[in-house]
XYZ file of C-alpha atoms in Angstrom:
631
model
C -9.264 44.172 -8.291
C -8.190 40.669 -7.479
C -10.681 38.095 -6.193
C -9.952 36.315 -2.878
C -8.813 33.250 -4.781
C -6.429 35.213 -6.957
C -4.955 36.913 -3.866
C -4.416 33.601 -2.132
C -2.796 32.128 -5.173
C -0.383 35.029 -5.502
C 1.146 34.194 -2.010
C 1.985 30.732 -2.885
C 5.468 29.512 -3.576
C 6.581 28.794 -7.161
C 4.761 26.024 -8.953
C 6.477 22.654 -8.474
C 6.810 20.824 -11.890
C 4.906 17.608 -11.982
C 8.097 15.831 -13.250
C 9.531 16.379 -9.699
C 6.467 15.148 -8.001
C 5.287 12.339 -10.143
C 8.432 11.364 -12.134
C 10.660 8.557 -11.182
C 12.873 8.678 -8.069
C 16.458 9.276 -8.461
C 17.512 6.487 -6.285
C 15.184 4.621 -3.893
C 14.571 1.456 -1.683
C 18.192 0.638 -1.026
C 18.857 -2.864 0.667
C 22.043 -4.167 2.133
C 23.253 -7.492 0.925
C 23.262 -10.190 3.821
C 27.041 -10.162 3.922
C 27.195 -6.440 4.205
C 29.379 -6.110 1.111
C 26.887 -4.636 -1.361
C 24.159 -2.020 -1.511
C 21.161 -2.516 -4.027
C 18.802 0.167 -4.954
C 16.245 1.167 -7.577
C 17.025 3.965 -10.000
C 16.062 4.817 -13.614
C 18.349 3.879 -16.405
C 19.065 6.242 -19.494
C 15.528 5.505 -20.947
C 13.943 6.411 -17.552
C 12.907 2.911 -16.659
C 13.467 1.913 -13.184
C 16.094 -0.828 -12.729
C 18.049 -2.514 -9.786
C 21.409 -1.121 -9.361
C 24.444 -2.293 -7.315
C 27.197 -0.638 -5.319
C 30.088 -2.061 -3.438
C 29.759 -0.740 0.047
C 32.450 1.984 0.519
C 32.987 2.495 -3.230
C 31.435 4.403 -6.088
C 31.279 1.568 -8.469
C 27.481 1.843 -9.080
C 26.331 -0.556 -11.949
C 22.969 -1.402 -13.535
C 21.942 -5.121 -12.908
C 18.668 -5.357 -14.670
C 17.296 -4.467 -18.091
C 13.581 -4.175 -17.687
C 12.313 -2.781 -20.999
C 9.202 -0.808 -20.174
C 7.308 -1.038 -16.938
C 10.222 -0.591 -14.470
C 10.962 -2.698 -11.393
C 9.480 -1.492 -8.040
C 9.909 -4.602 -5.892
C 12.996 -6.551 -5.222
C 14.874 -8.255 -2.354
C 18.137 -10.006 -1.647
C 18.335 -13.789 -1.345
C 20.691 -15.348 1.384
C 22.492 -17.265 -1.450
C 25.240 -14.628 -1.713
C 25.076 -13.795 -5.394
C 21.323 -13.390 -6.230
C 18.625 -10.742 -5.982
C 15.113 -11.379 -6.930
C 12.569 -8.957 -8.367
C 8.956 -9.095 -9.216
C 7.463 -7.937 -12.535
C 4.005 -8.295 -14.204
C 2.778 -7.511 -17.686
C 1.253 -4.053 -18.078
C -0.391 -4.205 -14.637
C -2.138 -7.467 -14.842
C -0.713 -8.554 -11.377
C 0.329 -12.006 -12.703
C 3.638 -11.548 -11.019
C 6.736 -13.475 -12.002
C 9.872 -13.841 -9.867
C 13.163 -13.132 -11.668
C 16.635 -13.809 -10.125
C 19.455 -11.785 -11.122
C 23.126 -12.858 -10.471
C 25.099 -9.839 -9.339
C 28.347 -11.096 -10.875
C 27.230 -12.523 -14.170
C 24.119 -10.276 -14.467
C 22.310 -13.353 -15.840
C 18.585 -12.919 -15.295
C 16.423 -16.031 -14.835
C 12.445 -16.245 -14.682
C 12.040 -18.597 -11.811
C 8.356 -18.869 -12.336
C 7.944 -19.071 -16.053
C 4.328 -19.943 -16.236
C 1.901 -18.072 -18.463
C -1.101 -16.380 -16.897
C 0.076 -17.541 -13.300
C 0.539 -15.310 -10.256
C 3.716 -16.008 -8.057
C 3.629 -14.884 -4.437
C 6.919 -15.064 -2.400
C 6.236 -17.052 0.837
C 9.649 -17.191 2.537
C 13.333 -17.076 2.531
C 15.600 -18.287 5.488
C 19.373 -17.470 6.156
C 19.846 -21.066 7.115
C 18.568 -22.358 3.843
C 20.203 -19.924 1.417
C 19.697 -21.718 -1.742
C 15.806 -21.940 -1.621
C 12.822 -19.847 -1.786
C 9.340 -20.862 -0.975
C 6.827 -19.402 -3.460
C 3.009 -19.589 -3.780
C 1.698 -20.472 -7.347
C -1.759 -20.868 -8.617
C -0.405 -23.427 -11.267
C -2.895 -26.237 -10.551
C -6.027 -24.120 -10.018
C -6.142 -20.336 -10.707
C -8.385 -20.002 -7.502
C -5.701 -21.099 -5.012
C -1.816 -20.732 -4.515
C -0.014 -23.945 -3.549
C 3.488 -23.858 -2.082
C 6.563 -24.680 -4.214
C 10.130 -24.857 -3.263
C 12.329 -23.215 -5.833
C 16.121 -23.976 -6.150
C 18.017 -20.753 -6.498
C 21.088 -22.532 -7.977
C 19.404 -24.345 -10.829
C 15.799 -22.939 -10.980
C 14.193 -26.366 -10.222
C 10.713 -25.934 -9.146
C 9.392 -28.627 -6.698
C 5.805 -29.053 -5.301
C 5.920 -28.546 -1.509
C 2.456 -28.101 0.141
C -1.045 -28.424 -1.314
C -3.685 -25.775 -0.741
C -6.986 -27.337 0.111
C -8.689 -24.253 -1.468
C -9.211 -21.861 1.289
C -5.634 -21.022 2.440
C -4.542 -17.421 1.846
C -1.402 -17.195 3.919
C 1.490 -19.449 4.828
C 4.326 -19.479 7.363
C 7.450 -21.554 7.495
C 9.275 -22.586 10.733
C 12.936 -22.293 11.502
C 13.584 -25.528 9.613
C 12.042 -23.901 6.502
C 9.051 -26.100 6.655
C 5.474 -24.871 6.061
C 3.981 -25.274 9.444
C 1.282 -22.618 9.836
C -1.487 -21.311 7.597
C -4.384 -18.954 7.555
C -7.593 -20.211 5.961
C -10.861 -18.441 5.200
C -14.099 -19.967 6.508
C -17.693 -19.804 5.183
C -18.727 -17.308 7.877
C -16.373 -14.736 6.679
C -13.879 -15.405 9.417
C -10.632 -17.484 9.347
C -8.957 -20.519 10.820
C -5.380 -20.585 12.213
C -4.003 -23.914 11.021
C -0.907 -25.694 12.305
C 0.841 -29.023 11.395
C 3.568 -30.953 13.086
C 5.638 -33.880 11.758
C 2.500 -36.007 11.054
C 1.729 -33.306 8.373
C -2.047 -33.176 9.141
C -3.375 -29.830 9.648
C -4.816 -29.043 12.928
C -7.056 -26.223 14.186
C -5.416 -23.970 16.549
C -7.993 -21.112 16.604
C -11.040 -19.860 14.697
C -11.519 -16.155 14.351
C -15.028 -14.971 13.576
C -15.817 -12.465 10.820
C -15.378 -9.543 13.224
C -12.074 -10.565 14.415
C -8.595 -10.295 12.522
C -5.691 -12.539 13.111
C -2.637 -14.045 11.394
C 0.491 -15.940 12.386
C 3.750 -13.871 12.080
C 6.822 -15.932 13.181
C 7.868 -19.156 14.741
C 10.559 -19.120 17.529
C 13.839 -20.743 16.672
C 12.957 -23.765 18.924
C 9.642 -24.085 17.104
C 7.907 -24.001 20.594
C 6.235 -20.643 20.079
C 4.118 -19.273 17.379
C 3.619 -15.479 17.393
C 0.377 -13.995 16.199
C -1.054 -10.605 15.620
C -4.858 -10.951 16.517
C -7.768 -9.079 17.933
C -9.648 -11.921 19.790
C -10.652 -11.165 23.334
C -9.620 -7.500 22.774
C -10.688 -4.505 20.719
C -7.227 -4.187 19.044
C -4.820 -6.470 17.356
C -2.263 -7.590 19.811
C 1.110 -9.272 19.570
C 0.551 -12.758 21.107
C 3.045 -15.695 21.889
C 1.206 -19.065 21.489
C 2.803 -21.957 23.355
C 2.367 -24.897 20.889
C 2.641 -27.482 23.544
C 0.249 -26.175 26.140
C -1.724 -23.890 23.843
C -1.440 -21.170 26.294
C -1.261 -17.550 25.059
C 0.743 -14.741 26.439
C 0.193 -10.976 25.341
C 3.614 -9.585 24.265
C 2.480 -6.153 23.285
C -0.766 -4.221 23.083
C -2.276 -0.843 22.845
C -5.846 -0.216 24.052
C -6.758 1.973 20.946
C -4.377 1.124 18.103
C -3.461 -2.123 16.360
C 0.051 -3.634 16.232
C 1.403 -2.235 13.009
C 5.198 -3.156 12.469
C 7.224 -5.873 13.782
C 11.112 -5.823 13.769
C 12.702 -9.447 13.959
C 16.305 -10.303 14.358
C 16.764 -12.581 11.242
C 19.088 -15.234 12.903
C 17.755 -15.462 16.302
C 14.064 -14.898 15.280
C 13.676 -12.540 18.353
C 10.919 -10.026 18.001
C 12.960 -6.894 19.057
C 10.296 -4.054 18.720
C 6.783 -3.507 17.480
C 5.060 -0.263 16.290
C 1.612 1.178 16.669
C 0.442 3.470 14.076
C -1.315 6.354 15.961
C -1.164 9.924 14.381
C 2.301 8.799 13.628
C 4.243 5.554 14.113
C 5.367 4.775 17.600
C 7.835 2.065 18.487
C 7.749 -0.145 21.638
C 11.203 -1.796 22.298
C 10.942 -5.339 23.465
C 14.555 -6.302 23.244
C 16.465 -3.824 25.383
C 19.802 -4.628 23.523
C 18.591 -2.409 20.728
C 17.390 0.569 22.971
C 20.711 2.413 22.523
C 20.426 1.904 18.763
C 16.923 3.338 18.582
C 18.120 6.400 20.672
C 20.968 7.065 18.436
C 18.964 6.710 15.262
C 16.210 8.926 16.467
C 18.725 11.951 16.797
C 20.007 11.610 13.125
C 17.183 13.252 11.212
C 13.666 14.363 11.980
C 10.749 12.484 10.920
C 9.749 8.771 11.433
C 12.607 6.134 10.975
C 12.363 2.503 9.848
C 14.960 -0.248 9.675
C 14.872 -1.100 6.029
C 17.589 -3.838 6.125
C 20.559 -5.124 7.973
C 23.456 -7.467 7.466
C 23.423 -10.861 9.062
C 26.274 -9.966 11.284
C 23.939 -7.172 12.590
C 26.679 -4.810 12.598
C 25.292 -2.441 10.015
C 21.723 -1.181 9.696
C 20.100 0.596 6.830
C 17.618 3.305 8.192
C 15.203 5.424 6.141
C 13.677 8.656 7.444
C 10.324 9.722 6.380
C 9.227 13.382 6.635
C 6.094 15.179 5.466
C 7.742 18.074 3.659
C 10.772 16.425 1.854
C 12.228 13.356 0.396
C 13.015 9.911 2.078
C 16.560 10.120 3.386
C 18.595 6.823 3.643
C 21.412 6.291 6.145
C 23.754 3.491 7.062
C 24.065 2.976 10.765
C 27.152 1.472 12.423
C 25.964 -0.366 15.628
C 29.425 -0.444 17.253
C 30.328 3.262 16.871
C 26.556 4.468 16.732
C 27.546 6.567 13.811
C 25.205 7.172 10.864
C 26.267 8.106 7.303
C 23.983 9.653 4.728
C 23.736 7.508 1.485
C 21.230 9.653 -0.463
C 17.611 10.833 -0.636
C 15.140 9.408 -3.019
C 14.401 12.795 -4.728
C 17.112 15.438 -4.196
C 15.096 18.055 -6.274
C 12.558 18.043 -3.343
C 15.115 19.425 -1.010
C 14.913 23.110 -0.507
C 11.447 23.360 -2.035
C 8.719 24.931 -0.067
C 6.511 22.054 0.889
C 3.449 21.854 3.125
C 3.338 20.195 6.486
C 0.808 17.444 7.204
C -1.188 17.981 10.461
C -3.074 15.106 12.171
C -6.702 16.265 12.908
C -9.859 14.611 14.451
C -13.542 15.275 14.354
C -16.749 13.846 15.601
C -19.032 12.020 13.119
C -22.866 12.611 13.316
C -23.319 9.373 15.299
C -20.537 10.232 17.831
C -17.599 8.201 16.395
C -14.218 10.000 16.439
C -12.634 10.196 12.944
C -8.937 10.776 12.539
C -7.365 12.250 9.577
C -4.579 14.698 8.061
C -5.025 18.264 6.887
C -2.491 19.892 4.591
C -2.689 23.622 4.035
C -0.701 25.369 1.199
C 2.331 27.143 2.183
C 2.126 30.743 2.743
C -1.713 30.862 2.846
C -4.136 31.392 5.886
C -6.460 28.361 6.348
C -9.551 30.323 5.539
C -12.189 29.737 2.883
C -9.823 27.872 0.660
C -10.661 25.590 -2.203
C -10.225 22.027 -1.039
C -9.712 18.456 -2.179
C -10.964 15.652 -0.054
C -8.595 12.848 -0.952
C -10.052 9.408 -0.036
C -7.819 6.510 0.448
C -8.334 2.993 -1.245
C -8.825 -0.329 0.361
C -11.125 0.433 2.090
C -9.509 -1.845 4.735
C -6.422 0.380 4.866
C -5.606 3.893 6.223
C -3.892 7.038 5.399
C -0.688 7.863 7.311
C 1.676 10.724 7.933
C 4.477 11.663 5.686
C 5.495 13.047 2.277
C 2.807 12.175 -0.394
C 3.138 13.477 -3.898
C -0.511 13.838 -4.484
C -0.933 15.810 -1.330
C 1.903 18.210 -2.207
C 0.890 18.718 -5.697
C -2.702 19.808 -4.689
C -1.267 22.030 -1.874
C 1.174 23.648 -4.347
C -1.636 24.323 -6.597
C -3.430 26.103 -3.939
C -5.863 23.608 -2.423
C -6.160 22.483 1.209
C -6.095 18.739 1.321
C -8.064 16.627 3.824
C -7.388 12.656 4.186
C -9.801 10.873 6.297
C -9.619 7.561 8.003
C -13.315 6.988 7.872
C -14.938 3.921 9.649
C -13.788 0.693 8.047
C -10.097 1.971 7.960
C -7.639 -0.209 9.606
C -5.339 0.233 12.584
C -7.958 1.799 14.968
C -9.139 -1.512 16.460
C -11.910 -3.967 15.352
C -14.840 -1.846 16.569
C -13.914 0.809 14.269
C -13.141 -1.474 11.478
C -16.450 -3.282 11.942
C -18.289 -0.011 12.065
C -17.764 -0.072 8.317
C -19.470 -3.346 7.687
C -22.263 -3.066 5.020
C -21.795 0.642 5.165
C -20.275 1.282 1.665
C -22.127 4.270 0.297
C -23.797 4.763 3.606
C -21.931 5.494 7.029
C -18.628 5.349 5.340
C -19.787 8.022 3.214
C -21.541 10.015 5.971
C -18.008 10.216 7.663
C -16.728 11.973 4.466
C -19.756 14.413 4.298
C -19.111 15.110 8.012
C -15.544 15.862 7.171
C -16.714 18.447 4.638
C -18.908 19.972 7.218
C -16.003 20.023 9.696
C -13.917 21.903 7.128
C -16.666 24.409 6.545
C -17.374 24.791 10.261
C -13.640 25.484 10.879
C -13.724 28.205 8.222
C -10.875 26.380 6.391
C -12.815 25.623 3.235
C -15.056 27.447 0.669
C -18.259 25.151 0.727
C -18.615 25.901 -3.001
C -15.211 24.715 -3.926
C -14.495 21.315 -2.297
C -13.810 18.478 -4.723
C -13.654 14.669 -3.924
C -10.838 12.520 -5.242
C -9.417 9.039 -4.784
C -8.319 5.736 -6.188
C -9.899 2.169 -5.996
C -12.270 2.609 -2.902
C -11.523 6.366 -3.042
C -12.644 6.353 -6.703
C -16.001 4.558 -5.622
C -16.385 7.180 -2.802
C -15.934 9.837 -5.446
C -18.747 8.278 -7.610
C -20.879 8.004 -4.423
C -20.143 11.621 -3.685
C -21.360 12.870 -6.971
C -24.426 10.547 -7.187
C -25.702 10.097 -3.511
C -24.869 13.571 -2.372
C -24.840 15.566 -5.599
C -24.863 19.053 -3.970
C -21.892 18.636 -1.613
C -18.872 18.493 -4.026
C -17.945 20.861 -6.683
C -16.222 18.129 -8.844
C -14.956 14.624 -8.679
C -11.832 12.678 -9.701
C -12.365 8.838 -9.707
C -9.174 6.744 -10.350
C -9.930 2.954 -10.999
C -13.051 3.029 -8.766
C -15.857 0.513 -8.999
C -19.193 1.953 -10.109
C -21.401 -1.325 -9.628
C -20.727 -3.487 -6.594
C -22.471 -6.452 -8.258
C -20.223 -6.441 -11.316
C -17.109 -5.625 -9.170
C -17.756 -8.798 -7.021
C -18.649 -10.924 -10.062
C -15.441 -10.125 -11.798
C -12.873 -10.355 -9.009
C -9.650 -12.227 -9.839
C -9.893 -16.097 -9.498
C -7.426 -16.057 -6.678
C -9.639 -13.871 -4.688
C -12.248 -16.621 -4.466
C -11.383 -17.499 -0.869
C -12.157 -14.013 0.135
C -15.830 -14.070 -1.086
C -17.315 -14.874 2.366
C -15.320 -12.015 3.933
C -16.514 -9.636 1.186
C -20.177 -10.954 1.731
C -19.967 -10.064 5.374
C -18.137 -6.658 5.012
C -19.740 -5.326 1.764
C -22.924 -7.493 1.060
C -23.857 -10.874 -0.197
C -23.611 -11.286 -3.927
C -25.887 -14.306 -4.016
C -28.830 -13.105 -1.766
C -28.585 -9.328 -1.718
C -28.319 -7.997 -5.201
C -30.967 -5.249 -4.419
C -28.927 -4.186 -1.376
C -25.776 -4.146 -3.450
C -27.489 -2.209 -6.251
C -28.719 0.445 -3.779
C -25.050 0.955 -2.945
C -23.837 1.291 -6.456
C -23.375 4.705 -8.158
C -23.948 3.309 -11.533
C -27.823 3.157 -10.897
C -27.880 6.770 -9.851
C -25.842 8.310 -12.696
C -28.601 10.511 -13.585
C -28.277 12.327 -10.362
C -25.009 13.686 -11.126
C -24.759 17.477 -11.381
C -21.097 18.362 -10.970
C -18.147 17.606 -13.395
C -16.539 14.201 -13.213
C -13.044 13.001 -14.355
C -12.488 9.125 -14.510
C -9.025 7.443 -15.096
C -8.742 3.671 -15.681
C -6.060 1.140 -16.416
C -7.166 -1.233 -19.175
C -5.518 -4.253 -17.505
C -6.792 -3.802 -13.945
C -7.671 -7.289 -12.583
C -9.274 -5.886 -9.380
C -11.581 -3.104 -10.766
C -12.073 -4.053 -14.414
C -12.158 -1.472 -17.237
C -16.025 -2.240 -17.595
C -16.496 -0.588 -14.102
C -15.381 2.812 -15.697
C -16.866 2.183 -19.013
C -20.256 1.712 -17.900
C -20.600 4.645 -15.521
C -19.181 6.925 -18.455
C -21.779 5.495 -20.751
C -24.613 6.123 -18.288
C -23.403 9.683 -17.277
C -23.175 10.571 -20.900
C -26.616 9.005 -21.608
C -28.028 11.167 -18.870
C -26.357 14.151 -20.546
C -24.125 15.005 -17.537
C -20.485 16.173 -17.680
C -17.809 13.472 -17.696
C -14.134 13.198 -18.934
C -12.576 9.682 -19.332
C -8.976 8.727 -19.644
C -8.058 5.086 -20.358
C -4.477 4.022 -19.967
C -3.957 0.849 -22.170
C -0.723 -0.468 -20.514
C -1.714 -0.091 -16.911
C -3.609 -1.903 -14.096
C -4.894 -0.770 -10.644
C -2.998 2.386 -10.585
C -0.343 3.940 -12.872
C 3.176 2.635 -12.527
C 4.846 4.116 -15.783
C 5.891 7.788 -15.068
C 4.835 8.922 -18.590
C 1.295 7.776 -17.628
C 1.407 9.416 -14.136
C 2.623 12.684 -15.720
C -0.140 12.583 -18.228
C -2.941 11.765 -15.682
C -1.917 14.459 -13.274
C -1.745 17.057 -16.016
C -5.173 16.118 -17.031
C -6.411 16.148 -13.435
C -4.701 19.464 -12.707
C -6.424 21.310 -15.568
C -9.666 19.685 -14.621
C -9.347 20.858 -10.879
C -8.237 24.379 -11.924
C -11.232 24.676 -14.245
C -13.701 23.899 -11.370
C -12.013 24.876 -8.183
C -10.068 27.801 -9.518
C -6.416 26.528 -8.463
C -3.189 26.942 -10.304
C -1.947 24.470 -13.106
C 1.103 23.736 -15.047
C 0.291 23.459 -18.778
C 0.260 19.799 -20.029
C 3.014 20.242 -22.668
C 4.492 17.329 -24.480
C 4.429 14.090 -22.660
C 6.075 11.480 -24.765
C 5.366 7.661 -24.244
C 2.157 7.906 -22.288
C -0.702 5.449 -23.252
C -3.550 7.656 -22.181
C -6.588 7.772 -24.545
C -9.010 10.523 -23.797
C -12.512 8.966 -24.591
């Protein structure tokens, strides 16, 4: 006679191979060239390494532009110069990014930032200054990025603006001069700085540690600076600041949700629309000239749409459509005819598969706070007494959103309900919600996760004996907290690059995070004066409490959460005689970029979860080229 779990599993659609879920996309992230003549996109080469490819619009002359040897290219953008693209690459996940230019005609690749051990940060491009790019480089001092002006024609790197040491963001005006900056302050807040022709920085506004704010855009005439900020309100609003009178005007706001996206016309510098991310993304149109375009685009495909790029003539837009149960679809949209043409989807093999839908949910935490999240139920199964994975997002100052997620679909296809929770401290829901997470790592932030488990059980969705916790970065920390602080709640845990000791995590941050220390002290705890407090929130010191099986995965070159964070808790758990499995990826950082490593990790995790929750799994098989070392 079948058990309840076996009966449920027999109703599931066929097993989806991990290769489809976690392998490379077939074609992704297309971008139109500024002149509208070319389409670039990311796709694997014959060695399955992601490269930048190019196609002439209207033709099928696709050709590979780059020749990355191992890691694969994931971030690139067009310059306005006419012949060049720029892509970013680091070494095995160390996040010391270099900017490489590639000429679309000669295919010559040039490292624009050829400095060992230095991190490059793109600061700005401007269509009226097509031969230059502004770049942040921590050349003079690893703790701070100064601004350099790089000539795209000859590669010359020229010093532009000095960082006094606490600036973490820069903004150029329409003359392509650095005129605004955001600087961190000792109270954990930040200053909005501005300079005019005299080149001396002036303070425009101070935001305290419980407020958020940043400059977004200068108007073409330089008279207005647009900000996204939360002062004098609960949520972050789009604000126009008159630089002559210092008067502020609210351009767009929502009482509950922060401004999320901003759509800007690149030549006129007009803000045309803003989005608020509620359960899903909702756009508010500010420039009515694009209202007919948004109306036409919304009819083309179900799901959420985004304008991913546009030509400078503003005749053609490239639009992506995100769904929760299929790939991302990319269309070109002709503004004159209002017609859309399908280019491709990023993963055609997902089309036609039985994928699960992601439903927004909300519940009330024990102290009355409303917590939002997303619930995914396996296809073909009644949401009743299911084995479940609580999938916790990283950050923690980030949030989960609606849409296709390979991890979620993988878990649902294996027979697990999946709950993603935007616990207090998550972004997007206003500053009161964000600040409710201050000093609550391992405390009320974790209570929200336990309350999520209780909600699942009360609703009858989950089997209380078969709920695992899993996540990366902060989600990995939450997993360790779950198994140490609440050892009876979860059946198993999967920690990906999660910190185990808040003291050593904060002691070993990358040097260029130094300006963020005051913010971390305010939001997590003070490293200098509160070691006992931080210790009390660190799972490492409670490893002997672990009762349930734990799987840990780590990148050896992670600059954010060092390998020692995983090493030390594995050692402590083993010393306490408790169950732990550990996989170290020798050529990865804060997450797993190479498909070989993703396929290996999820094979290990799938077998682990099946063992302790009872779901299905695809046997590991042979995965050539991965760097995983099972300790």
